[in-house]
Coordinates of C-alpha atoms and ligand atoms in Angstrom, one line a residue:
M1 CA -147.9 17.2 4.9
S2 CA -145.0 18.7 6.9
N3 CA -142.6 21.0 5.1
P4 CA -139.5 19.0 4.2
E5 CA -137.5 22.2 4.4
T6 CA -138.1 22.6 8.1
R7 CA -138.4 19.0 9.3
D8 CA -135.6 17.6 11.3
W9 CA -135.1 14.2 9.7
S10 CA -132.6 13.1 12.3
A11 CA -135.2 12.9 15.1
V12 CA -138.6 11.6 14.4
V13 CA -141.6 11.6 16.7
E14 CA -143.2 8.1 16.9
D15 CA -145.9 7.2 19.4
G16 CA -145.2 10.4 21.3
V17 CA -141.5 9.5 21.7
T18 CA -138.8 11.4 19.9
K19 CA -136.6 8.7 18.4
T20 CA -133.2 9.4 17.0
N21 CA -130.3 7.4 15.6
E22 CA -127.8 9.3 17.8
P23 CA -126.6 7.7 21.0
V24 CA -128.8 9.1 23.8
S25 CA -127.8 8.5 27.4
S26 CA -131.4 8.5 28.5
A27 CA -132.0 5.4 26.4
V28 CA -130.0 3.5 29.0
A29 CA -130.8 5.6 32.1
D30 CA -134.5 6.0 31.5
P31 CA -136.2 3.8 28.8
E32 CA -139.3 6.0 29.2
A33 CA -137.6 9.2 28.4
A34 CA -139.2 11.6 25.9
T35 CA -136.2 11.2 23.6
R36 CA -134.5 7.9 23.1
R37 CA -132.5 5.9 20.6
H38 CA -134.2 3.9 17.9
E39 CA -133.2 0.3 18.7
P40 CA -132.2 -2.1 15.9
H41 CA -134.8 -4.6 16.9
E42 CA -137.6 -2.0 16.6
P43 CA -139.6 -1.8 13.3
P44 CA -138.1 0.5 10.7
R45 CA -138.6 4.1 11.3
E46 CA -141.0 6.0 9.2
H47 CA -138.3 8.2 7.9
L48 CA -134.8 6.9 7.6
P49 CA -132.0 9.4 7.6
E50 CA -130.2 9.9 4.3
R51 CA -127.6 7.3 3.5
L52 CA -124.0 8.4 3.3
Y53 CA -123.4 6.6 0.0
E54 CA -126.2 6.6 -2.6
K55 CA -126.2 3.8 -5.1
R56 CA -125.6 5.5 -8.5
E57 CA -128.4 5.8 -11.0
F58 CA -127.0 6.4 -14.4
V59 CA -128.3 9.8 -15.7
H60 CA -130.1 9.6 -19.1
N61 CA -130.8 13.2 -19.6
K62 CA -133.4 14.2 -22.2
R63 CA -132.7 16.4 -25.2
I64 CA -133.9 20.0 -24.8
D65 CA -133.7 23.1 -26.8
G66 CA -133.8 26.7 -25.6
P67 CA -131.6 29.8 -25.2
F68 CA -129.4 28.3 -22.5
R69 CA -128.9 25.0 -24.4
R70 CA -128.0 27.0 -27.5
F71 CA -125.5 29.0 -25.4
K72 CA -124.1 25.8 -24.1
W73 CA -123.7 24.5 -27.6
F74 CA -121.8 27.7 -28.5
V75 CA -119.5 27.5 -25.5
M76 CA -118.9 23.8 -26.2
I77 CA -118.0 24.3 -29.8
V78 CA -115.7 27.3 -29.0
T79 CA -113.8 25.6 -26.2
L80 CA -113.4 22.3 -28.1
A81 CA -112.3 24.2 -31.2
I82 CA -109.7 26.2 -29.1
Y83 CA -108.4 23.0 -27.6
Y84 CA -108.1 21.0 -30.8
V85 CA -107.1 23.7 -33.2
T86 CA -104.7 25.9 -31.2
P87 CA -101.6 23.6 -31.7
W88 CA -102.0 23.9 -35.5
I89 CA -101.9 27.7 -35.6
R90 CA -98.6 29.0 -36.9
W91 CA -96.9 32.2 -35.8
D92 CA -93.8 33.5 -37.7
R93 CA -91.0 34.3 -35.3
G94 CA -88.2 34.3 -37.8
P95 CA -85.7 31.5 -38.7
Y96 CA -84.4 31.0 -35.2
A97 CA -87.5 30.3 -33.2
P98 CA -90.4 27.7 -33.6
D99 CA -93.4 28.9 -35.7
Q100 CA -96.1 27.3 -33.5
A101 CA -98.3 30.0 -32.0
V102 CA -98.7 28.2 -28.6
L103 CA -95.9 26.0 -27.6
V104 CA -94.5 24.7 -24.3
D105 CA -91.0 24.0 -25.4
L106 CA -89.7 22.0 -22.4
A107 CA -86.5 21.0 -24.1
H108 CA -85.4 24.6 -24.5
R109 CA -87.3 25.8 -21.4
R110 CA -89.5 28.3 -23.2
F111 CA -93.2 29.0 -23.3
Y112 CA -94.5 30.6 -26.5
M113 CA -97.9 32.3 -26.8
F114 CA -98.3 34.1 -30.1
G115 CA -96.1 37.2 -29.8
I116 CA -95.0 36.5 -26.2
E117 CA -92.1 34.3 -25.3
I118 CA -91.6 33.4 -21.6
W119 CA -88.2 32.4 -20.3
P120 CA -87.7 30.3 -17.1
H121 CA -86.6 33.3 -15.1
E122 CA -89.9 35.1 -16.1
F123 CA -92.1 32.4 -14.6
Y124 CA -93.8 35.1 -12.6
F125 CA -95.8 35.9 -15.8
V126 CA -97.2 32.3 -15.7
A127 CA -97.8 32.6 -11.9
G128 CA -99.6 36.0 -12.6
L129 CA -101.8 34.3 -15.2
L130 CA -102.7 31.5 -12.8
I131 CA -103.6 34.0 -10.1
M132 CA -105.7 35.9 -12.6
A133 CA -107.4 32.6 -13.5
G134 CA -108.2 32.0 -9.8
I135 CA -109.5 35.5 -9.2
G136 CA -111.4 35.3 -12.5
L137 CA -113.2 32.2 -11.1
F138 CA -114.0 34.0 -7.9
L139 CA -115.4 36.9 -9.9
V140 CA -117.5 34.7 -12.1
T141 CA -118.8 32.7 -9.1
S142 CA -119.7 35.7 -7.0
A143 CA -121.5 37.2 -10.0
V144 CA -123.2 34.3 -11.8
G145 CA -122.7 31.4 -9.5
R146 CA -121.3 28.2 -10.9
A147 CA -121.3 29.4 -14.5
W148 CA -117.8 27.9 -15.0
C149 CA -119.1 24.5 -13.9
G150 CA -122.2 24.8 -16.1
Y151 CA -120.6 25.9 -19.3
A152 CA -116.8 25.9 -19.6
C153 CA -115.3 23.4 -17.2
P154 CA -113.5 20.6 -19.3
Q155 CA -115.4 18.0 -17.3
T156 CA -118.7 19.6 -18.3
V157 CA -117.8 20.1 -21.9
W158 CA -116.5 16.5 -22.4
T159 CA -119.4 15.0 -20.5
D160 CA -121.8 17.0 -22.7
L161 CA -120.0 15.7 -25.7
F162 CA -120.2 12.0 -24.6
Q163 CA -123.9 12.5 -23.8
H164 CA -124.5 13.7 -27.3
V165 CA -122.7 10.5 -28.5
D166 CA -125.1 8.5 -26.4
R167 CA -128.0 10.3 -27.9
F168 CA -126.7 9.8 -31.4
V169 CA -126.1 6.0 -31.0
D170 CA -128.8 4.9 -28.6
G171 CA -131.5 7.6 -29.0
D172 CA -133.0 10.0 -26.4
R173 CA -133.7 9.3 -22.7
N174 CA -136.4 6.7 -22.9
A175 CA -134.6 4.7 -25.6
R176 CA -131.4 4.7 -23.6
R177 CA -133.1 3.6 -20.5
R178 CA -134.8 0.8 -22.3
L179 CA -131.5 -0.3 -23.9
D180 CA -129.8 -0.2 -20.5
N181 CA -132.4 -2.5 -18.9
A182 CA -132.6 -4.8 -21.9
P183 CA -130.8 -8.2 -21.9
W184 CA -127.5 -8.5 -23.8
T185 CA -128.4 -9.3 -27.4
W186 CA -126.2 -9.0 -30.5
G187 CA -127.9 -5.8 -31.3
K188 CA -127.0 -4.3 -27.8
V189 CA -123.5 -5.7 -28.1
F190 CA -123.1 -4.0 -31.5
R191 CA -124.5 -0.7 -30.2
R192 CA -122.3 -0.7 -27.2
A193 CA -119.2 -1.6 -29.2
F194 CA -120.0 1.2 -31.6
K195 CA -120.5 3.7 -28.9
W196 CA -117.4 2.8 -26.9
T197 CA -115.4 3.0 -30.1
I198 CA -116.5 6.6 -30.5
Y199 CA -115.7 7.2 -26.9
L200 CA -112.2 5.8 -27.5
L201 CA -111.7 8.0 -30.6
I202 CA -112.7 11.1 -28.6
G203 CA -110.3 10.1 -25.9
L204 CA -107.5 9.5 -28.4
V205 CA -108.1 12.8 -30.1
T206 CA -108.2 14.6 -26.8
G207 CA -105.0 13.0 -25.5
G208 CA -103.4 13.4 -28.9
A209 CA -104.1 17.1 -29.0
W210 CA -102.6 17.6 -25.5
I211 CA -99.1 16.4 -26.6
L212 CA -99.2 18.7 -29.6
Y213 CA -98.8 21.7 -27.3
F214 CA -95.3 20.4 -26.3
A215 CA -93.7 20.0 -29.7
D216 CA -94.0 21.1 -33.3
A217 CA -97.5 19.7 -34.1
P218 CA -97.0 18.5 -37.7
T219 CA -93.7 16.9 -36.9
L220 CA -94.9 15.2 -33.7
L221 CA -98.0 13.8 -35.5
R222 CA -95.9 12.3 -38.2
D223 CA -93.5 10.8 -35.7
F224 CA -96.3 9.5 -33.6
F225 CA -97.9 7.5 -36.4
S226 CA -94.6 6.3 -37.8
G227 CA -93.6 5.1 -34.3
E228 CA -90.7 7.5 -33.9
A229 CA -92.1 9.7 -31.2
A230 CA -90.6 9.6 -27.7
P231 CA -92.1 7.0 -25.4
I232 CA -93.5 9.7 -23.1
A233 CA -95.7 10.9 -26.0
Y234 CA -97.4 7.5 -26.3
I235 CA -97.6 7.1 -22.5
T236 CA -99.2 10.6 -22.2
V237 CA -101.7 9.9 -24.9
A238 CA -102.6 6.5 -23.3
V239 CA -103.1 8.0 -19.9
L240 CA -105.2 11.0 -21.2
T241 CA -107.3 8.7 -23.4
L242 CA -108.1 6.6 -20.4
T243 CA -108.9 9.5 -18.1
T244 CA -111.0 11.2 -20.8
V245 CA -113.1 8.1 -21.4
T246 CA -113.4 7.2 -17.7
L247 CA -114.2 10.7 -16.4
G248 CA -116.3 12.0 -19.3
G249 CA -117.7 8.8 -20.7
F250 CA -118.5 6.8 -17.6
M251 CA -118.1 8.8 -14.3
R252 CA -119.7 12.0 -15.6
E253 CA -121.7 13.8 -12.8
Q254 CA -120.0 11.7 -10.2
V255 CA -116.8 13.8 -10.8
C256 CA -118.7 17.0 -10.1
I257 CA -120.6 15.7 -7.1
Y258 CA -117.9 13.6 -5.3
M259 CA -114.5 14.2 -6.8
C260 CA -114.0 17.9 -7.6
P261 CA -113.1 20.2 -4.7
W262 CA -114.2 23.3 -6.6
P263 CA -118.0 23.0 -5.8
R264 CA -117.1 23.0 -2.1
I265 CA -115.0 26.1 -2.5
Q266 CA -117.7 27.7 -4.6
T267 CA -120.4 27.0 -2.1
A268 CA -118.4 29.0 0.4
M269 CA -118.1 31.9 -2.0
L270 CA -121.8 32.2 -2.9
D271 CA -123.9 34.6 -0.9
E272 CA -127.4 35.7 -0.9
K273 CA -126.6 38.2 -3.7
S274 CA -125.1 35.5 -6.1
L275 CA -127.1 34.4 -9.1
I276 CA -128.0 30.8 -8.9
V277 CA -130.5 28.6 -10.7
T278 CA -133.6 28.6 -8.4
Y279 CA -137.0 26.9 -8.3
K280 CA -139.5 29.5 -7.1
D281 CA -141.3 27.3 -4.6
W282 CA -143.6 30.1 -3.5
R283 CA -145.0 30.2 -7.0
G284 CA -144.8 26.5 -7.9
E285 CA -146.1 24.9 -4.7
P286 CA -148.3 23.0 -4.0
R287 CA -147.8 21.0 -7.2
G288 CA -150.7 19.8 -9.2
S289 CA -151.6 18.8 -12.8
V290 CA -153.3 21.2 -15.1
K291 CA -156.5 19.2 -14.8
K292 CA -156.4 19.3 -11.0
A293 CA -155.7 23.0 -11.1
R294 CA -158.7 23.6 -13.4
R295 CA -160.9 21.6 -11.1
N296 CA -159.7 23.4 -8.0
P297 CA -158.9 27.0 -8.9
G298 CA -156.5 28.7 -6.5
Q299 CA -155.5 25.5 -4.8
F300 CA -152.3 24.7 -6.8
G301 CA -149.1 26.5 -7.7
D302 CA -147.6 26.7 -11.2
C303 CA -145.6 23.5 -11.1
I304 CA -147.5 20.7 -12.8
D305 CA -145.0 18.1 -11.5
C306 CA -144.2 17.0 -15.1
T307 CA -140.5 16.4 -14.0
Q308 CA -139.2 17.8 -17.3
C309 CA -136.7 19.8 -15.3
V310 CA -135.4 16.6 -13.7
Q311 CA -135.3 14.7 -17.0
V312 CA -133.1 17.2 -18.8
C313 CA -130.7 17.7 -15.9
P314 CA -127.2 16.4 -16.8
T315 CA -126.5 15.6 -13.2
G316 CA -129.9 14.0 -12.6
I317 CA -131.0 16.2 -9.6
D318 CA -134.3 17.8 -8.8
I319 CA -133.8 21.5 -8.5
R320 CA -137.1 21.8 -6.8
E321 CA -135.5 20.4 -3.7
G322 CA -133.5 23.6 -3.4
P323 CA -129.9 24.7 -4.2
Q324 CA -127.6 21.7 -4.0
I325 CA -124.0 20.8 -4.7
G326 CA -125.0 18.6 -7.7
C327 CA -126.4 21.6 -9.5
I328 CA -123.8 22.9 -11.9
T329 CA -126.1 25.8 -13.0
C330 CA -126.2 24.8 -16.6
A331 CA -129.8 26.2 -16.7
L332 CA -131.1 23.4 -18.9
C333 CA -133.9 23.0 -16.4
I334 CA -134.9 26.6 -17.0
D335 CA -135.2 25.9 -20.7
A336 CA -137.3 22.8 -20.0
C337 CA -139.6 24.5 -17.5
D338 CA -140.0 27.6 -19.7
R339 CA -141.1 25.4 -22.5
V340 CA -143.7 23.7 -20.2
M341 CA -144.9 27.1 -19.0
K342 CA -145.3 28.3 -22.5
D343 CA -147.3 25.1 -23.5
I344 CA -149.7 25.5 -20.6
G345 CA -150.0 29.3 -21.0
R346 CA -148.3 30.4 -17.7
P347 CA -145.5 33.0 -17.3
R348 CA -142.0 31.7 -17.8
G349 CA -139.4 31.8 -15.0
L350 CA -140.8 29.2 -12.5
I351 CA -137.2 28.0 -12.5
D352 CA -134.8 30.9 -13.2
Y353 CA -131.5 32.5 -12.5
A354 CA -132.1 34.5 -9.3
T355 CA -130.4 35.6 -6.1
L356 CA -131.7 34.3 -2.8
E357 CA -132.3 38.0 -1.8
D358 CA -134.5 38.5 -4.9
C359 CA -136.3 35.3 -4.2
E360 CA -137.3 36.6 -0.8
R361 CA -138.4 39.9 -2.4
E362 CA -140.4 38.2 -5.1
A363 CA -142.0 35.8 -2.6
A364 CA -143.1 38.9 -0.6
G365 CA -144.7 40.3 -3.7
E366 CA -142.0 42.9 -4.5
A367 CA -140.6 43.4 -8.0
P368 CA -137.2 41.7 -8.7
R369 CA -134.2 44.0 -9.2
S370 CA -132.3 44.6 -12.4
P371 CA -129.7 41.9 -13.1
W372 CA -127.1 44.7 -13.4
R373 CA -127.6 45.5 -9.7
T374 CA -126.8 41.9 -9.0
L375 CA -123.7 41.9 -11.2
L376 CA -122.4 45.3 -10.2
R377 CA -122.0 45.2 -6.4
P378 CA -119.0 45.9 -4.2
R379 CA -117.8 42.3 -4.1
T380 CA -117.8 41.7 -7.8
V381 CA -116.3 45.2 -8.4
A382 CA -113.5 44.5 -5.9
Y383 CA -112.7 41.1 -7.6
F384 CA -112.8 42.8 -11.0
L385 CA -110.4 45.6 -9.8
I386 CA -108.0 43.1 -8.3
W387 CA -108.2 40.9 -11.5
G388 CA -107.8 43.9 -13.8
G389 CA -104.9 45.3 -11.6
I390 CA -102.9 42.1 -11.9
G391 CA -103.7 41.9 -15.6
G392 CA -102.6 45.6 -16.1
A393 CA -99.4 45.0 -14.1
L394 CA -98.5 41.9 -16.2
L395 CA -99.1 43.8 -19.4
F396 CA -97.0 46.7 -18.2
A397 CA -94.2 44.3 -17.1
L398 CA -94.4 42.6 -20.5
G399 CA -94.3 45.9 -22.3
V400 CA -91.2 47.3 -20.5
R401 CA -89.2 44.1 -20.1
S402 CA -85.8 44.1 -21.6
H403 CA -84.7 41.3 -24.1
T404 CA -81.1 41.7 -22.9
E405 CA -79.7 40.5 -19.6
L406 CA -76.3 40.2 -18.1
T407 CA -75.1 38.2 -15.1
V408 CA -71.6 38.3 -13.8
A409 CA -69.7 35.8 -11.6
P410 CA -66.2 36.9 -10.5
D411 CA -63.6 34.2 -10.0
R412 CA -62.9 33.8 -6.3
N413 CA -60.0 31.4 -6.3
P414 CA -57.7 33.2 -6.8
P415 CA -59.5 36.6 -6.7
Y416 CA -56.6 38.3 -8.8
M417 CA -53.4 37.4 -10.6
L418 CA -50.2 39.5 -10.8
L419 CA -49.0 39.5 -14.4
S420 CA -45.3 39.6 -15.4
D421 CA -45.5 43.3 -16.1
G422 CA -46.8 44.0 -12.6
S423 CA -50.4 44.6 -13.8
V424 CA -53.3 43.0 -11.9
R425 CA -55.8 40.7 -13.7
N426 CA -59.3 39.6 -12.5
S427 CA -61.4 36.9 -14.2
Y428 CA -65.1 36.8 -14.6
T429 CA -67.8 34.5 -16.1
L430 CA -70.4 36.6 -17.9
K431 CA -73.7 35.3 -19.1
L432 CA -75.2 37.4 -21.9
R433 CA -78.9 36.7 -22.5
N434 CA -80.4 37.4 -25.9
M435 CA -84.2 37.0 -25.7
E436 CA -84.8 38.0 -29.3
S437 CA -85.3 35.4 -32.0
R438 CA -82.3 36.7 -34.0
P439 CA -78.6 36.9 -33.3
R440 CA -77.6 40.2 -31.9
R441 CA -74.3 42.1 -31.6
M442 CA -73.7 43.3 -28.1
E443 CA -71.1 45.5 -26.5
I444 CA -69.6 44.7 -23.1
A445 CA -68.1 47.8 -21.5
L446 CA -66.3 48.6 -18.3
E447 CA -67.5 51.6 -16.3
G448 CA -66.0 53.2 -13.2
L449 CA -62.6 51.5 -13.7
P450 CA -60.3 54.1 -15.3
G451 CA -57.4 52.6 -17.3
A452 CA -58.8 49.1 -17.3
V453 CA -58.8 46.9 -20.3
M454 CA -60.7 43.7 -21.1
W455 CA -60.3 40.7 -23.3
T456 CA -62.0 37.3 -23.6
D457 CA -61.2 33.7 -24.5
A458 CA -62.1 34.6 -28.1
I459 CA -60.6 38.1 -28.2
G460 CA -56.9 37.9 -27.4
K461 CA -55.0 40.1 -25.0
N462 CA -53.5 41.9 -27.9
D463 CA -56.9 43.4 -28.7
A464 CA -57.7 44.3 -25.1
A465 CA -59.8 47.4 -24.8
A466 CA -62.2 49.1 -22.4
S467 CA -65.1 47.5 -24.3
Q468 CA -65.5 44.5 -26.5
T469 CA -68.2 43.4 -29.0
V470 CA -69.6 39.9 -29.1
T471 CA -72.4 38.2 -31.0
V472 CA -75.0 36.4 -29.0
P473 CA -77.0 33.8 -30.9
A474 CA -80.8 34.1 -31.2
D475 CA -82.8 33.1 -28.2
L476 CA -79.8 31.9 -26.2
V477 CA -77.6 32.7 -23.2
R478 CA -73.9 33.0 -24.3
Q479 CA -71.3 32.4 -21.7
V480 CA -68.1 34.5 -22.0
R481 CA -64.9 34.3 -19.9
A482 CA -63.7 37.9 -19.5
Y483 CA -60.4 39.1 -18.2
V484 CA -60.0 42.6 -16.8
A485 CA -56.6 44.1 -16.1
L486 CA -55.4 47.3 -14.4
P487 CA -51.8 48.6 -14.5
A488 CA -49.4 48.0 -11.6
G489 CA -50.4 49.7 -8.4
A490 CA -54.2 49.2 -8.9
K491 CA -56.4 49.3 -5.9
A492 CA -59.4 47.0 -5.1
Q493 CA -62.6 48.8 -6.1
A494 CA -66.2 48.4 -7.4
F495 CA -67.0 48.9 -11.1
I496 CA -69.8 48.2 -13.6
F497 CA -70.1 45.8 -16.4
R498 CA -72.5 47.2 -18.9
L499 CA -74.1 45.2 -21.7
T500 CA -75.7 47.1 -24.6
S501 CA -77.3 45.7 -27.7
L502 CA -75.9 47.3 -30.9
D503 CA -79.2 47.5 -32.7
E504 CA -82.2 49.8 -33.0
Q505 CA -83.5 48.6 -29.5
N506 CA -80.3 49.7 -27.8
E507 CA -81.3 47.8 -24.7
S508 CA -78.8 47.6 -21.9
D509 CA -78.3 45.9 -18.6
E510 CA -75.6 46.5 -16.0
V511 CA -74.0 44.6 -13.1
T512 CA -71.9 46.1 -10.3
T513 CA -69.1 43.9 -9.3
R514 CA -65.6 44.1 -7.7
F515 CA -62.1 44.3 -8.9
D516 CA -59.6 42.7 -6.4
A517 CA -56.0 43.7 -6.0
P518 CA -53.2 43.1 -3.5
E519 CA -53.6 45.3 -0.4
E520 CA -49.9 46.5 -0.3
Q521 CA -49.9 48.0 -3.8
Ligands
SF4_1 S1 -140.5 21.5 -15.5 FE1 -141.4 23.2 -14.3 S2 -143.5 22.5 -14.2 FE2 -142.4 20.7 -14.7 S3 -141.8 19.7 -12.8 FE3 -140.2 21.1 -13.3 S4 -140.7 22.9 -12.2 FE4 -142.5 21.8 -12.3
SF4_2 S1 -130.7 21.5 -11.7 FE1 -130.9 22.7 -13.6 S2 -129.1 24.1 -13.6 FE2 -128.7 22.5 -12.0 S3 -127.5 21.0 -13.1 FE3 -129.6 20.3 -13.3 S4 -130.3 21.2 -15.2 FE4 -128.4 22.3 -14.7

């Protein structure tokens, strides 16, 4: 039998003539040419090229237990718990800020994450986190292949959850297949209705949890069920319920294989040093049952063609055909094959995590290298350093950021006014930002403008001084109209507005601006 790995399926030799589906000019010019097109009226070719669109066969993957399955359980429980429970965690920020630990407060344009509060002008923190997430994925992919896809991607986690529901309601693989092929009886209708009700509940809880990240969770939940929540809340839950059930309950592996762009990107990032789930064909081939192998010692490889690895696969692929885009590297086939090998008394690892480089070494009879050498290589170290560098920079910026900020906008029309006593007055709009979750007293002072006095709309001209104190409410930007005056004869010049918090933090910010005056004076 020819090796399917090396065979060129697009051109097949039949009766001494190479026939291809591609247009071949010689087919017209010379019907006797050694290569010609397979004409439609000719009998079907022995080997047809793969179809572009495969009819879907629903995957009924079999239950399996093993170290990787248990790890998958662990990741699934942790990620689902994080998603559903996080909006209910409280975090005391004092009386002036919400007490929800993680909250995207769109109304007030804030993002709260435990002790961190991000304002709109600090969006670079969010951008930094997204960049870190991207580089983190590069790091994980180059080290352990598509581990994200196999364990932590929401599509994988929810598909796994729905597959467990299938198993709970309809039984394991064979029972589900039988039920799928059975005619519609009342029993089947009842089972389907029951299963789809569970699907719907999972979708509802998933969509419902999402909106809780955008408002106080207990209040929103009460409003939601009393019909008082905003229409957008109901719309969001409806859309997310629908997408969860459709993508996780029905489309499942189709999303990974056809819809998601990430496998295509990942494929480009894998190299011969990346860990992937691999079938060791040099050890497994040719395949043959235990009986055959006993009758013909040395004739068969370790694979007994039991197809357990295919039956447990959540995407329904056969890893023995080589690395493929449908493989999300969940490693359940490793669990299945290891169990088979144990049962028949052969060494584990016929299917295993391995790099292509190590596969070649093993096939040549050399010992595989330590997994640490696979993980610690220049590419993964470089990704880690970039990832860690960005994380360190973000932490540093977070640590040294000031919770006080000042912006100044001088009036330009008119730039100055002459008062009745000959003094010159300029007007400014100040914005005082207090990023603490408590009101703060702050001092606004003039620097570099000798003799100048300042007052505001709230502090009259009679109390004019070189500095003024105002209170800025918690977690807000207070706008202040400030008037600065110099005695008659003042010249145009630059000066500084300095804002200082009058508390233990003593934070300050300054803005250099301009005082305008008539040129003649
Ligand atoms: S589980 Fe192992 S032995 Fe069975 S078919 Fe798959 S590779 Fe072969
Ligand atoms: S081939 Fe194995 S690792 Fe790949 S998706 Fe299927 S079970 Fe998971």
